[in-house]
């Protein structure tokens, strides 16, 4: 029964992380399109690159968690790193990226929780 | 104002289609992992291939709709075709694929609605 | 024998289109990173969005052709449309995008050839 | 000059790893379609899942290396782990997966080399 409870909790953490990665991908793709409309400062390249990395890692983590891959924990840990860096970059960009920053932080937390 | 209402409705249809494509991708990846555990009949190859096609087209449609791409309508129309075929194939596979069939039909409908 | 030759030629056209889609994806991802470093004009948003669409459709077409999907011809036809539009956009952007324009034209031609 | 040489060698290692990841993705998608045609043993599920993981990580690594992402080294290291496990699984599956096993080993080596 303890084992069953542990499995259930692990399943819940996976479900939360899959939902968070899904949201984070969507936030990054949308915010990037919005960000590209703003006048491009030199710093924007690094930010745009991070957004693309973050969106792609979220999709990879989502699929590997959906498949209960043996590598789900490792890809979630790396995705958490990318999401955290992306959140910090979004926060520096100002209010227009605040929603994306929140989605990135939520995904980083959810991915860490399955670590 | 009519123009504004039209834009709002178009935006809602996009949001519905993005959510449906997101669900459909998840359903296909999960159901495929489950399906691969069942004893493989020869027909399963064509089904598995359809599930992979459907999951990939849903991701492409989702991103192109999120970016308000000029090709969003065309990719949504093609995604609706793939989803419909995948739904029919899921229905033939029996009860284990019923949830995936529903997600595919919902995505086909939502993608047709933005056509 | 004629049937065999036809199958062989179809296989060759698929192989050429898979290689062209692979090259085109790579050219778009690289050129987009380079383009983001340039000072952003308002027109760049539409260009960047096209590059992302093109890279994603090329990956979808590549995978569906690799799987000999029933939808390979339809996705190739749509990918050809996206690649052509992307090529034209690259040509307008000047010399820095000339290599990407060529990769897009080659992919459009190869995808049309399997139509 | 030493710095320039180091940069050149790093660039070459990236180019080799990008090409190897591209080949490995293609090999996995093709071999998976072929493998699904064979009569499914229970062990095939784990193998098919690994092939899908490997194909997806190769695409993510390729794009992050193409963008010279800050996370390129980390994603390459994880991709090398997945490729190695996939190669071992392919080798156990017999001769039909030998080509895919070689592509996976080559990608694991190339990704380790940029570590």
PDB file of C-alpha atoms in Angstrom, chain A residues 48-50 52-54 56-57 59-64 67-71 74-75 78 81-83 85, chain D residues 48-50 52-54 56-57 59-64 67-71 74-75 78 81-83 85:
ATOM      1  CA  UNK A  48      14.984  34.655 -28.152  1.00  0.00           C
ATOM      2  CA  UNK A  49      17.423  31.759 -28.228  1.00  0.00           C
ATOM      3  CA  UNK A  50      16.565  30.854 -24.649  1.00  0.00           C
ATOM      4  CA  UNK A  52      13.354  28.551 -28.356  1.00  0.00           C
ATOM      5  CA  UNK A  53      15.506  26.238 -26.189  1.00  0.00           C
ATOM      6  CA  UNK A  54      12.913  26.341 -23.422  1.00  0.00           C
ATOM      7  CA  UNK A  56      11.852  22.654 -27.293  1.00  0.00           C
ATOM      8  CA  UNK A  57      13.033  21.141 -23.992  1.00  0.00           C
ATOM      9  CA  UNK A  59       8.137  19.419 -25.557  1.00  0.00           C
ATOM     10  CA  UNK A  60      10.863  16.778 -25.176  1.00  0.00           C
ATOM     11  CA  UNK A  61      10.272  16.499 -21.412  1.00  0.00           C
ATOM     12  CA  UNK A  62       6.492  16.318 -21.909  1.00  0.00           C
ATOM     13  CA  UNK A  63       6.786  13.452 -24.410  1.00  0.00           C
ATOM     14  CA  UNK A  64       9.357  11.510 -22.391  1.00  0.00           C
ATOM     15  CA  UNK A  67       5.998   7.701 -22.371  1.00  0.00           C
ATOM     16  CA  UNK A  68       7.279   7.032 -18.809  1.00  0.00           C
ATOM     17  CA  UNK A  69      10.737   6.995 -20.364  1.00  0.00           C
ATOM     18  CA  UNK A  70      13.719   5.748 -18.337  1.00  0.00           C
ATOM     19  CA  UNK A  71      15.241   9.159 -19.070  1.00  0.00           C
ATOM     20  CA  UNK A  74      17.152  13.345 -16.416  1.00  0.00           C
ATOM     21  CA  UNK A  75      15.354  15.304 -19.127  1.00  0.00           C
ATOM     22  CA  UNK A  78      17.762  19.594 -17.578  1.00  0.00           C
ATOM     23  CA  UNK A  81      17.637  24.329 -15.571  1.00  0.00           C
ATOM     24  CA  UNK A  82      16.611  25.775 -18.944  1.00  0.00           C
ATOM     25  CA  UNK A  83      13.248  27.011 -17.596  1.00  0.00           C
ATOM     26  CA  UNK A  85      17.364  30.575 -16.882  1.00  0.00           C
TER      27      UNK A  85
ATOM     28  CA  UNK D  48      10.211   1.343 -29.395  1.00  0.00           C
ATOM     29  CA  UNK D  49      10.069   3.824 -26.516  1.00  0.00           C
ATOM     30  CA  UNK D  50      13.856   4.154 -26.546  1.00  0.00           C
ATOM     31  CA  UNK D  52      11.269   7.561 -29.887  1.00  0.00           C
ATOM     32  CA  UNK D  53      13.271   9.086 -27.004  1.00  0.00           C
ATOM     33  CA  UNK D  54      16.460   8.882 -29.027  1.00  0.00           C
ATOM     34  CA  UNK D  56      13.500  13.328 -30.079  1.00  0.00           C
ATOM     35  CA  UNK D  57      16.668  14.026 -28.065  1.00  0.00           C
ATOM     36  CA  UNK D  59      16.431  16.709 -32.774  1.00  0.00           C
ATOM     37  CA  UNK D  60      16.625  18.797 -29.596  1.00  0.00           C
ATOM     38  CA  UNK D  61      20.421  18.466 -29.442  1.00  0.00           C
ATOM     39  CA  UNK D  62      20.774  19.302 -33.156  1.00  0.00           C
ATOM     40  CA  UNK D  63      18.703  22.503 -32.791  1.00  0.00           C
ATOM     41  CA  UNK D  64      20.416  23.637 -29.578  1.00  0.00           C
ATOM     42  CA  UNK D  67      21.712  27.838 -32.122  1.00  0.00           C
ATOM     43  CA  UNK D  68      24.975  27.639 -30.138  1.00  0.00           C
ATOM     44  CA  UNK D  69      22.776  27.435 -27.064  1.00  0.00           C
ATOM     45  CA  UNK D  70      24.294  27.844 -23.589  1.00  0.00           C
ATOM     46  CA  UNK D  71      22.755  24.422 -22.878  1.00  0.00           C
ATOM     47  CA  UNK D  74      24.305  19.593 -21.327  1.00  0.00           C
ATOM     48  CA  UNK D  75      21.759  18.460 -23.906  1.00  0.00           C
ATOM     49  CA  UNK D  78      22.116  13.637 -22.082  1.00  0.00           C
ATOM     50  CA  UNK D  81      23.368   8.697 -22.706  1.00  0.00           C
ATOM     51  CA  UNK D  82      20.112   8.058 -24.557  1.00  0.00           C
ATOM     52  CA  UNK D  83      21.935   7.121 -27.803  1.00  0.00           C
ATOM     53  CA  UNK D  85      21.234   2.912 -24.342  1.00  0.00           C
TER      54      UNK D  85
END
